[in-house]
mmCIF file with all atom_site columns, C-alpha atoms in Angstrom:
data_model
loop_
_atom_site.group_PDB
_atom_site.id
_atom_site.type_symbol
_atom_site.label_atom_id
_atom_site.label_alt_id
_atom_site.label_comp_id
_atom_site.label_asym_id
_atom_site.label_entity_id
_atom_site.label_seq_id
_atom_site.pdbx_PDB_ins_code
_atom_site.Cartn_x
_atom_site.Cartn_y
_atom_site.Cartn_z
_atom_site.occupancy
_atom_site.B_iso_or_equiv
_atom_site.pdbx_formal_charge
_atom_site.auth_seq_id
_atom_site.auth_comp_id
_atom_site.auth_asym_id
_atom_site.auth_atom_id
_atom_site.pdbx_PDB_model_num
ATOM 1   C CA . LEU A 1 1   ? -5.061  8.362   -18.144 1.00 0.00 ? 1   LEU A CA 1
ATOM 2   C CA . ASP A 1 2   ? -5.518  7.184   -21.732 1.00 0.00 ? 2   ASP A CA 1
ATOM 3   C CA . GLU A 1 3   ? -2.321  8.967   -22.757 1.00 0.00 ? 3   GLU A CA 1
ATOM 4   C CA . ALA A 1 4   ? -0.379  7.346   -19.916 1.00 0.00 ? 4   ALA A CA 1
ATOM 5   C CA . VAL A 1 5   ? -1.527  3.789   -20.580 1.00 0.00 ? 5   VAL A CA 1
ATOM 6   C CA . PRO A 1 6   ? -3.107  3.613   -24.038 1.00 0.00 ? 6   PRO A CA 1
ATOM 7   C CA . ASP A 1 7   ? -3.170  -0.163  -24.467 1.00 0.00 ? 7   ASP A CA 1
ATOM 8   C CA . HIS A 1 8   ? -3.577  -1.440  -20.946 1.00 0.00 ? 8   HIS A CA 1
ATOM 9   C CA . ILE A 1 9   ? -7.104  -2.908  -21.139 1.00 0.00 ? 9   ILE A CA 1
ATOM 10  C CA . SER A 1 10  ? -7.788  -6.229  -22.851 1.00 0.00 ? 10  SER A CA 1
ATOM 11  C CA . GLU A 1 11  ? -10.648 -8.682  -23.088 1.00 0.00 ? 11  GLU A CA 1
ATOM 12  C CA . PRO A 1 12  ? -9.756  -12.213 -21.902 1.00 0.00 ? 12  PRO A CA 1
ATOM 13  C CA . ARG A 1 13  ? -9.359  -14.851 -24.631 1.00 0.00 ? 13  ARG A CA 1
ATOM 14  C CA . LEU A 1 14  ? -9.566  -17.961 -22.439 1.00 0.00 ? 14  LEU A CA 1
ATOM 15  C CA . SER A 1 15  ? -10.717 -19.341 -19.103 1.00 0.00 ? 15  SER A CA 1
ATOM 16  C CA . LEU A 1 16  ? -8.810  -21.227 -16.434 1.00 0.00 ? 16  LEU A CA 1
ATOM 17  C CA . ASP A 1 17  ? -9.762  -24.501 -18.134 1.00 0.00 ? 17  ASP A CA 1
ATOM 18  C CA . GLY A 1 18  ? -7.282  -23.601 -20.861 1.00 0.00 ? 18  GLY A CA 1
ATOM 19  C CA . VAL A 1 19  ? -4.406  -23.040 -18.416 1.00 0.00 ? 19  VAL A CA 1
ATOM 20  C CA . VAL A 1 20  ? -2.187  -25.985 -17.506 1.00 0.00 ? 20  VAL A CA 1
ATOM 21  C CA . LEU A 1 21  ? -0.813  -25.798 -13.953 1.00 0.00 ? 21  LEU A CA 1
ATOM 22  C CA . PRO A 1 22  ? 0.697   -28.237 -11.469 1.00 0.00 ? 22  PRO A CA 1
ATOM 23  C CA . ARG A 1 23  ? -1.978  -29.721 -9.206  1.00 0.00 ? 23  ARG A CA 1
ATOM 24  C CA . ALA A 1 24  ? -0.807  -27.863 -6.084  1.00 0.00 ? 24  ALA A CA 1
ATOM 25  C CA . SER A 1 25  ? -0.766  -24.480 -7.855  1.00 0.00 ? 25  SER A CA 1
ATOM 26  C CA . ARG A 1 26  ? -4.220  -25.020 -9.359  1.00 0.00 ? 26  ARG A CA 1
ATOM 27  C CA . THR A 1 27  ? -5.691  -26.031 -5.997  1.00 0.00 ? 27  THR A CA 1
ATOM 28  C CA . ARG A 1 28  ? -4.226  -22.952 -4.309  1.00 0.00 ? 28  ARG A CA 1
ATOM 29  C CA . LEU A 1 29  ? -5.527  -20.712 -7.078  1.00 0.00 ? 29  LEU A CA 1
ATOM 30  C CA . THR A 1 30  ? -9.017  -22.225 -6.945  1.00 0.00 ? 30  THR A CA 1
ATOM 31  C CA . GLU A 1 31  ? -9.161  -21.652 -3.188  1.00 0.00 ? 31  GLU A CA 1
ATOM 32  C CA . ALA A 1 32  ? -7.993  -18.048 -3.523  1.00 0.00 ? 32  ALA A CA 1
ATOM 33  C CA . LEU A 1 33  ? -10.598 -17.279 -6.196  1.00 0.00 ? 33  LEU A CA 1
ATOM 34  C CA . ALA A 1 34  ? -13.553 -18.775 -4.322  1.00 0.00 ? 34  ALA A CA 1
ATOM 35  C CA . ILE A 1 35  ? -14.573 -15.392 -2.884  1.00 0.00 ? 35  ILE A CA 1
ATOM 36  C CA . PRO A 1 36  ? -14.520 -13.288 -6.079  1.00 0.00 ? 36  PRO A CA 1
ATOM 37  C CA . ALA A 1 37  ? -16.155 -16.124 -8.020  1.00 0.00 ? 37  ALA A CA 1
ATOM 38  C CA . ALA A 1 38  ? -19.024 -16.226 -5.530  1.00 0.00 ? 38  ALA A CA 1
ATOM 39  C CA . LEU A 1 39  ? -19.388 -12.448 -5.554  1.00 0.00 ? 39  LEU A CA 1
ATOM 40  C CA . ALA A 1 40  ? -19.571 -12.498 -9.345  1.00 0.00 ? 40  ALA A CA 1
ATOM 41  C CA . SER A 1 41  ? -22.505 -14.898 -9.191  1.00 0.00 ? 41  SER A CA 1
ATOM 42  C CA . LEU A 1 42  ? -26.121 -14.149 -8.394  1.00 0.00 ? 42  LEU A CA 1
ATOM 43  C CA . ALA A 1 43  ? -25.537 -15.363 -4.858  1.00 0.00 ? 43  ALA A CA 1
ATOM 44  C CA . ALA A 1 44  ? -23.852 -12.071 -3.948  1.00 0.00 ? 44  ALA A CA 1
ATOM 45  C CA . ALA A 1 45  ? -27.158 -10.203 -4.139  1.00 0.00 ? 45  ALA A CA 1
ATOM 46  C CA . ASP A 1 46  ? -28.892 -12.900 -2.070  1.00 0.00 ? 46  ASP A CA 1
ATOM 47  C CA . TRP A 1 47  ? -26.292 -12.518 0.658   1.00 0.00 ? 47  TRP A CA 1
ATOM 48  C CA . GLY A 1 48  ? -26.986 -8.796  1.006   1.00 0.00 ? 48  GLY A CA 1
ATOM 49  C CA . LEU A 1 49  ? -23.329 -7.843  0.727   1.00 0.00 ? 49  LEU A CA 1
ATOM 50  C CA . GLU A 1 50  ? -24.131 -4.595  -1.072  1.00 0.00 ? 50  GLU A CA 1
ATOM 51  C CA . GLY A 1 51  ? -25.371 -3.094  2.168   1.00 0.00 ? 51  GLY A CA 1
ATOM 52  C CA . SER A 1 52  ? -22.748 -4.626  4.437   1.00 0.00 ? 52  SER A CA 1
ATOM 53  C CA . LEU A 1 53  ? -20.125 -2.506  6.172   1.00 0.00 ? 53  LEU A CA 1
ATOM 54  C CA . LEU A 1 54  ? -17.636 -5.201  5.230   1.00 0.00 ? 54  LEU A CA 1
ATOM 55  C CA . GLY A 1 55  ? -17.989 -4.265  1.577   1.00 0.00 ? 55  GLY A CA 1
ATOM 56  C CA . THR A 1 56  ? -16.624 -6.400  -1.219  1.00 0.00 ? 56  THR A CA 1
ATOM 57  C CA . PRO A 1 57  ? -13.338 -8.021  -0.177  1.00 0.00 ? 57  PRO A CA 1
ATOM 58  C CA . GLY A 1 58  ? -10.214 -7.371  -2.207  1.00 0.00 ? 58  GLY A CA 1
ATOM 59  C CA . ILE A 1 59  ? -8.143  -10.283 -3.475  1.00 0.00 ? 59  ILE A CA 1
ATOM 60  C CA . ALA A 1 60  ? -4.398  -9.801  -4.041  1.00 0.00 ? 60  ALA A CA 1
ATOM 61  C CA . LEU A 1 61  ? -2.418  -12.640 -5.634  1.00 0.00 ? 61  LEU A CA 1
ATOM 62  C CA . LEU A 1 62  ? 1.299   -12.932 -6.299  1.00 0.00 ? 62  LEU A CA 1
ATOM 63  C CA . PHE A 1 63  ? 2.407   -15.072 -9.260  1.00 0.00 ? 63  PHE A CA 1
ATOM 64  C CA . TYR A 1 64  ? 6.152   -15.699 -9.185  1.00 0.00 ? 64  TYR A CA 1
ATOM 65  C CA . GLY A 1 65  ? 8.493   -17.768 -11.294 1.00 0.00 ? 65  GLY A CA 1
ATOM 66  C CA . SER A 1 66  ? 10.701  -17.792 -14.381 1.00 0.00 ? 66  SER A CA 1
ATOM 67  C CA . PRO A 1 67  ? 9.743   -15.888 -17.553 1.00 0.00 ? 67  PRO A CA 1
ATOM 68  C CA . GLY A 1 68  ? 7.489   -17.760 -19.954 1.00 0.00 ? 68  GLY A CA 1
ATOM 69  C CA . THR A 1 69  ? 5.786   -19.984 -17.393 1.00 0.00 ? 69  THR A CA 1
ATOM 70  C CA . GLY A 1 70  ? 2.256   -18.590 -17.870 1.00 0.00 ? 70  GLY A CA 1
ATOM 71  C CA . LYS A 1 71  ? 1.862   -15.940 -15.169 1.00 0.00 ? 71  LYS A CA 1
ATOM 72  C CA . THR A 1 72  ? 0.347   -13.269 -17.416 1.00 0.00 ? 72  THR A CA 1
ATOM 73  C CA . LEU A 1 73  ? -1.778  -15.773 -19.335 1.00 0.00 ? 73  LEU A CA 1
ATOM 74  C CA . CYS A 1 74  ? -3.201  -17.096 -16.067 1.00 0.00 ? 74  CYS A CA 1
ATOM 75  C CA . ALA A 1 75  ? -4.157  -13.548 -15.012 1.00 0.00 ? 75  ALA A CA 1
ATOM 76  C CA . GLU A 1 76  ? -6.085  -13.180 -18.254 1.00 0.00 ? 76  GLU A CA 1
ATOM 77  C CA . ALA A 1 77  ? -7.809  -16.519 -17.649 1.00 0.00 ? 77  ALA A CA 1
ATOM 78  C CA . ILE A 1 78  ? -8.930  -15.343 -14.204 1.00 0.00 ? 78  ILE A CA 1
ATOM 79  C CA . ALA A 1 79  ? -10.587 -12.198 -15.563 1.00 0.00 ? 79  ALA A CA 1
ATOM 80  C CA . GLY A 1 80  ? -12.613 -14.172 -18.132 1.00 0.00 ? 80  GLY A CA 1
ATOM 81  C CA . PRO A 1 81  ? -14.874 -16.254 -15.840 1.00 0.00 ? 81  PRO A CA 1
ATOM 82  C CA . LEU A 1 82  ? -15.424 -13.215 -13.617 1.00 0.00 ? 82  LEU A CA 1
ATOM 83  C CA . GLY A 1 83  ? -16.797 -11.346 -16.623 1.00 0.00 ? 83  GLY A CA 1
ATOM 84  C CA . ARG A 1 84  ? -14.192 -8.600  -16.276 1.00 0.00 ? 84  ARG A CA 1
ATOM 85  C CA . SER A 1 85  ? -11.644 -6.894  -18.485 1.00 0.00 ? 85  SER A CA 1
ATOM 86  C CA . LEU A 1 86  ? -7.944  -7.136  -17.601 1.00 0.00 ? 86  LEU A CA 1
ATOM 87  C CA . TRP A 1 87  ? -5.983  -3.961  -16.878 1.00 0.00 ? 87  TRP A CA 1
ATOM 88  C CA . ARG A 1 88  ? -2.344  -4.870  -17.551 1.00 0.00 ? 88  ARG A CA 1
ATOM 89  C CA . LEU A 1 89  ? 0.010   -2.309  -16.006 1.00 0.00 ? 89  LEU A CA 1
ATOM 90  C CA . ARG A 1 90  ? 3.618   -2.395  -17.181 1.00 0.00 ? 90  ARG A CA 1
ATOM 91  C CA . THR A 1 91  ? 6.684   -0.496  -16.051 1.00 0.00 ? 91  THR A CA 1
ATOM 92  C CA . GLU A 1 92  ? 7.186   1.472   -19.259 1.00 0.00 ? 92  GLU A CA 1
ATOM 93  C CA . GLN A 1 93  ? 3.592   2.714   -19.160 1.00 0.00 ? 93  GLN A CA 1
ATOM 94  C CA . LEU A 1 94  ? 3.645   4.047   -15.616 1.00 0.00 ? 94  LEU A CA 1
ATOM 95  C CA . LEU A 1 95  ? 7.175   5.148   -14.737 1.00 0.00 ? 95  LEU A CA 1
ATOM 96  C CA . SER A 1 96  ? 7.841   8.842   -15.331 1.00 0.00 ? 96  SER A CA 1
ATOM 97  C CA . LYS A 1 97  ? 10.922  11.038  -14.995 1.00 0.00 ? 97  LYS A CA 1
ATOM 98  C CA . PHE A 1 98  ? 8.792   13.773  -13.422 1.00 0.00 ? 98  PHE A CA 1
ATOM 99  C CA . VAL A 1 99  ? 8.523   13.889  -9.638  1.00 0.00 ? 99  VAL A CA 1
ATOM 100 C CA . GLY A 1 100 ? 5.176   12.580  -8.415  1.00 0.00 ? 100 GLY A CA 1
ATOM 101 C CA . GLU A 1 101 ? 3.919   11.621  -11.881 1.00 0.00 ? 101 GLU A CA 1
ATOM 102 C CA . THR A 1 102 ? 4.389   7.848   -11.453 1.00 0.00 ? 102 THR A CA 1
ATOM 103 C CA . GLU A 1 103 ? 2.455   7.891   -8.192  1.00 0.00 ? 103 GLU A CA 1
ATOM 104 C CA . LYS A 1 104 ? -0.325  9.920   -9.833  1.00 0.00 ? 104 LYS A CA 1
ATOM 105 C CA . ARG A 1 105 ? -0.559  7.477   -12.742 1.00 0.00 ? 105 ARG A CA 1
ATOM 106 C CA . LEU A 1 106 ? -0.804  4.521   -10.360 1.00 0.00 ? 106 LEU A CA 1
ATOM 107 C CA . ALA A 1 107 ? -3.560  6.187   -8.335  1.00 0.00 ? 107 ALA A CA 1
ATOM 108 C CA . ASP A 1 108 ? -5.481  7.203   -11.485 1.00 0.00 ? 108 ASP A CA 1
ATOM 109 C CA . VAL A 1 109 ? -5.355  3.722   -13.009 1.00 0.00 ? 109 VAL A CA 1
ATOM 110 C CA . PHE A 1 110 ? -6.494  2.002   -9.825  1.00 0.00 ? 110 PHE A CA 1
ATOM 111 C CA . ALA A 1 111 ? -9.295  4.526   -9.376  1.00 0.00 ? 111 ALA A CA 1
ATOM 112 C CA . ALA A 1 112 ? -10.541 3.917   -12.928 1.00 0.00 ? 112 ALA A CA 1
ATOM 113 C CA . ALA A 1 113 ? -10.310 0.119   -12.572 1.00 0.00 ? 113 ALA A CA 1
ATOM 114 C CA . ARG A 1 114 ? -12.117 0.322   -9.235  1.00 0.00 ? 114 ARG A CA 1
ATOM 115 C CA . ARG A 1 115 ? -15.007 2.185   -10.834 1.00 0.00 ? 115 ARG A CA 1
ATOM 116 C CA . LYS A 1 116 ? -15.346 -0.480  -13.537 1.00 0.00 ? 116 LYS A CA 1
ATOM 117 C CA . GLY A 1 117 ? -14.777 -3.441  -11.203 1.00 0.00 ? 117 GLY A CA 1
ATOM 118 C CA . ASP A 1 118 ? -12.132 -4.946  -13.500 1.00 0.00 ? 118 ASP A CA 1
ATOM 119 C CA . VAL A 1 119 ? -9.123  -7.166  -12.728 1.00 0.00 ? 119 VAL A CA 1
ATOM 120 C CA . VAL A 1 120 ? -5.752  -5.395  -12.389 1.00 0.00 ? 120 VAL A CA 1
ATOM 121 C CA . LEU A 1 121 ? -2.472  -7.053  -13.363 1.00 0.00 ? 121 LEU A CA 1
ATOM 122 C CA . VAL A 1 122 ? 0.778   -5.401  -12.238 1.00 0.00 ? 122 VAL A CA 1
ATOM 123 C CA . ASP A 1 123 ? 3.463   -6.918  -14.465 1.00 0.00 ? 123 ASP A CA 1
ATOM 124 C CA . GLU A 1 124 ? 7.040   -7.007  -13.142 1.00 0.00 ? 124 GLU A CA 1
ATOM 125 C CA . ALA A 1 125 ? 5.856   -5.885  -9.716  1.00 0.00 ? 125 ALA A CA 1
ATOM 126 C CA . ASP A 1 126 ? 9.448   -5.827  -8.435  1.00 0.00 ? 126 ASP A CA 1
ATOM 127 C CA . SER A 1 127 ? 9.935   -2.627  -10.479 1.00 0.00 ? 127 SER A CA 1
ATOM 128 C CA . PHE A 1 128 ? 7.403   -0.891  -8.212  1.00 0.00 ? 128 PHE A CA 1
ATOM 129 C CA . LEU A 1 129 ? 7.584   -2.813  -4.947  1.00 0.00 ? 129 LEU A CA 1
ATOM 130 C CA . THR A 1 130 ? 11.249  -3.358  -4.077  1.00 0.00 ? 130 THR A CA 1
ATOM 131 C CA . THR A 1 131 ? 11.917  -3.252  -0.352  1.00 0.00 ? 131 THR A CA 1
ATOM 132 C CA . ARG A 1 132 ? 11.954  0.328   0.925   1.00 0.00 ? 132 ARG A CA 1
ATOM 133 C CA . GLU A 1 133 ? 15.102  -0.330  2.955   1.00 0.00 ? 133 GLU A CA 1
ATOM 134 C CA . SER A 1 134 ? 17.016  -0.682  -0.313  1.00 0.00 ? 134 SER A CA 1
ATOM 135 C CA . ALA A 1 135 ? 15.541  2.477   -1.888  1.00 0.00 ? 135 ALA A CA 1
ATOM 136 C CA . VAL A 1 136 ? 18.256  4.848   -3.081  1.00 0.00 ? 136 VAL A CA 1
ATOM 137 C CA . ARG A 1 137 ? 15.947  7.758   -3.903  1.00 0.00 ? 137 ARG A CA 1
ATOM 138 C CA . VAL A 1 138 ? 13.021  9.133   -1.903  1.00 0.00 ? 138 VAL A CA 1
ATOM 139 C CA . TRP A 1 139 ? 10.586  8.696   -4.818  1.00 0.00 ? 139 TRP A CA 1
ATOM 140 C CA . GLU A 1 140 ? 11.276  4.939   -4.916  1.00 0.00 ? 140 GLU A CA 1
ATOM 141 C CA . ALA A 1 141 ? 9.970   4.505   -1.370  1.00 0.00 ? 141 ALA A CA 1
ATOM 142 C CA . THR A 1 142 ? 7.035   6.829   -2.104  1.00 0.00 ? 142 THR A CA 1
ATOM 143 C CA . MET A 1 143 ? 6.074   4.806   -5.176  1.00 0.00 ? 143 MET A CA 1
ATOM 144 C CA . THR A 1 144 ? 6.123   1.603   -3.122  1.00 0.00 ? 144 THR A CA 1
ATOM 145 C CA . ASN A 1 145 ? 3.935   3.222   -0.462  1.00 0.00 ? 145 ASN A CA 1
ATOM 146 C CA . VAL A 1 146 ? 1.373   4.372   -3.027  1.00 0.00 ? 146 VAL A CA 1
ATOM 147 C CA . LEU A 1 147 ? 1.100   0.963   -4.699  1.00 0.00 ? 147 LEU A CA 1
ATOM 148 C CA . LEU A 1 148 ? 0.766   -0.841  -1.357  1.00 0.00 ? 148 LEU A CA 1
ATOM 149 C CA . GLN A 1 149 ? -2.049  1.545   -0.391  1.00 0.00 ? 149 GLN A CA 1
ATOM 150 C CA . GLU A 1 150 ? -3.832  1.065   -3.716  1.00 0.00 ? 150 GLU A CA 1
ATOM 151 C CA . ILE A 1 151 ? -3.637  -2.734  -3.424  1.00 0.00 ? 151 ILE A CA 1
ATOM 152 C CA . GLU A 1 152 ? -5.089  -2.586  0.082   1.00 0.00 ? 152 GLU A CA 1
ATOM 153 C CA . ARG A 1 153 ? -7.949  -0.283  -0.974  1.00 0.00 ? 153 ARG A CA 1
ATOM 154 C CA . PHE A 1 154 ? -8.843  -2.147  -4.153  1.00 0.00 ? 154 PHE A CA 1
ATOM 155 C CA . ARG A 1 155 ? -12.122 -4.074  -3.847  1.00 0.00 ? 155 ARG A CA 1
ATOM 156 C CA . GLY A 1 156 ? -11.559 -6.556  -6.605  1.00 0.00 ? 156 GLY A CA 1
ATOM 157 C CA . VAL A 1 157 ? -8.803  -8.836  -7.896  1.00 0.00 ? 157 VAL A CA 1
ATOM 158 C CA . VAL A 1 158 ? -5.224  -7.559  -8.142  1.00 0.00 ? 158 VAL A CA 1
ATOM 159 C CA . ILE A 1 159 ? -2.563  -9.876  -9.561  1.00 0.00 ? 159 ILE A CA 1
ATOM 160 C CA . LEU A 1 160 ? 1.136   -9.133  -9.294  1.00 0.00 ? 160 LEU A CA 1
ATOM 161 C CA . THR A 1 161 ? 3.741   -10.999 -11.324 1.00 0.00 ? 161 THR A CA 1
ATOM 162 C CA . THR A 1 162 ? 7.477   -11.138 -10.753 1.00 0.00 ? 162 THR A CA 1
ATOM 163 C CA . ASN A 1 163 ? 10.583  -13.131 -11.565 1.00 0.00 ? 163 ASN A CA 1
ATOM 164 C CA . ARG A 1 164 ? 12.234  -11.835 -8.374  1.00 0.00 ? 164 ARG A CA 1
ATOM 165 C CA . ASP A 1 165 ? 9.884   -12.318 -5.433  1.00 0.00 ? 165 ASP A CA 1
ATOM 166 C CA . ALA A 1 166 ? 12.782  -12.164 -2.931  1.00 0.00 ? 166 ALA A CA 1
ATOM 167 C CA . VAL A 1 167 ? 13.250  -8.399  -3.486  1.00 0.00 ? 167 VAL A CA 1
ATOM 168 C CA . LEU A 1 168 ? 9.615   -7.407  -2.872  1.00 0.00 ? 168 LEU A CA 1
ATOM 169 C CA . ASP A 1 169 ? 8.806   -5.212  0.105   1.00 0.00 ? 169 ASP A CA 1
ATOM 170 C CA . PRO A 1 170 ? 7.858   -7.339  3.156   1.00 0.00 ? 170 PRO A CA 1
ATOM 171 C CA . ALA A 1 171 ? 4.750   -5.195  3.719   1.00 0.00 ? 171 ALA A CA 1
ATOM 172 C CA . LEU A 1 172 ? 3.214   -6.764  0.612   1.00 0.00 ? 172 LEU A CA 1
ATOM 173 C CA . GLU A 1 173 ? 2.895   -10.134 2.366   1.00 0.00 ? 173 GLU A CA 1
ATOM 174 C CA . ARG A 1 174 ? 0.016   -9.200  4.662   1.00 0.00 ? 174 ARG A CA 1
ATOM 175 C CA . ARG A 1 175 ? -1.945  -7.871  1.685   1.00 0.00 ? 175 ARG A CA 1
ATOM 176 C CA . LEU A 1 176 ? -1.710  -11.143 -0.245  1.00 0.00 ? 176 LEU A CA 1
ATOM 177 C CA . ILE A 1 177 ? -4.302  -13.889 -0.070  1.00 0.00 ? 177 ILE A CA 1
ATOM 178 C CA . ALA A 1 178 ? -1.982  -16.297 -1.918  1.00 0.00 ? 178 ALA A CA 1
ATOM 179 C CA . ARG A 1 179 ? 1.486   -16.701 -3.406  1.00 0.00 ? 179 ARG A CA 1
ATOM 180 C CA . ILE A 1 180 ? 1.485   -19.072 -6.360  1.00 0.00 ? 180 ILE A CA 1
ATOM 181 C CA . SER A 1 181 ? 4.617   -20.512 -7.903  1.00 0.00 ? 181 SER A CA 1
ATOM 182 C CA . PHE A 1 182 ? 4.860   -20.889 -11.691 1.00 0.00 ? 182 PHE A CA 1
ATOM 183 C CA . GLN A 1 183 ? 7.408   -23.423 -12.883 1.00 0.00 ? 183 GLN A CA 1
ATOM 184 C CA . LEU A 1 184 ? 8.464   -24.838 -16.222 1.00 0.00 ? 184 LEU A CA 1
ATOM 185 C CA . PRO A 1 185 ? 5.926   -27.514 -17.234 1.00 0.00 ? 185 PRO A CA 1
ATOM 186 C CA . SER A 1 186 ? 6.620   -31.190 -16.738 1.00 0.00 ? 186 SER A CA 1
ATOM 187 C CA . ALA A 1 187 ? 6.451   -33.645 -19.646 1.00 0.00 ? 187 ALA A CA 1
ATOM 188 C CA . GLU A 1 188 ? 2.805   -34.416 -18.835 1.00 0.00 ? 188 GLU A CA 1
ATOM 189 C CA . GLU A 1 189 ? 1.912   -30.731 -18.581 1.00 0.00 ? 189 GLU A CA 1
ATOM 190 C CA . ARG A 1 190 ? 3.604   -30.022 -21.922 1.00 0.00 ? 190 ARG A CA 1
ATOM 191 C CA . ARG A 1 191 ? 1.529   -32.782 -23.510 1.00 0.00 ? 191 ARG A CA 1
ATOM 192 C CA . LEU A 1 192 ? -1.666  -31.217 -22.132 1.00 0.00 ? 192 LEU A CA 1
ATOM 193 C CA . LEU A 1 193 ? -0.645  -27.813 -23.472 1.00 0.00 ? 193 LEU A CA 1
ATOM 194 C CA . TRP A 1 194 ? -0.237  -29.251 -26.956 1.00 0.00 ? 194 TRP A CA 1
ATOM 195 C CA . GLU A 1 195 ? -3.539  -31.121 -26.782 1.00 0.00 ? 195 GLU A CA 1
ATOM 196 C CA . ARG A 1 196 ? -5.512  -28.088 -25.643 1.00 0.00 ? 196 ARG A CA 1
ATOM 197 C CA . HIS A 1 197 ? -3.993  -25.374 -27.799 1.00 0.00 ? 197 HIS A CA 1
ATOM 198 C CA . ILE A 1 198 ? -2.856  -26.932 -31.074 1.00 0.00 ? 198 ILE A CA 1
ATOM 199 C CA . PRO A 1 199 ? -5.857  -26.813 -33.479 1.00 0.00 ? 199 PRO A CA 1
ATOM 200 C CA . SER A 1 200 ? -7.174  -30.265 -34.368 1.00 0.00 ? 200 SER A CA 1
ATOM 201 C CA . ARG A 1 201 ? -6.661  -29.646 -38.096 1.00 0.00 ? 201 ARG A CA 1
ATOM 202 C CA . VAL A 1 202 ? -2.954  -29.074 -37.451 1.00 0.00 ? 202 VAL A CA 1
#
């Protein structure tokens, strides 16, 4: 696992307070994160969820939009308040020329993240989850199947990012709790970005 993805785990540098989003996107994100935020608090033990047959619910989010609009940064900001590390999975780390190796890497990474309870980010999810009807090779459909199964089984937060949400397999939709659009910031949002992230001495 470490050889396959040597630099995939990072500690969050900021919280959601440092992320500037349009009001509608922030509201949708806050609603989607209400469950994992509550489970991360002391209230989870009071509710007795550890012994429930329902288990801990999984949260799958899709962030879509143009490059450079903050999708990956927002994933990092989500992991911070939950007290979790971020497992960032990228195409070049997981894809293999050997038959069955990509699927094995995906399963191994999700199993390890599940044991630690961390947040998983699948960058460029369209590389793994293109619609199976358009698959040219058998392994492409198999890879999609494996990732869909891992997302469904994961009892934590999984975030998928893409610039091409239209090509994603339709079966992903029922596994998502929210789709959140990331757009280029407005003039007001750009001003907030400068105010929050440019050091005062500068």
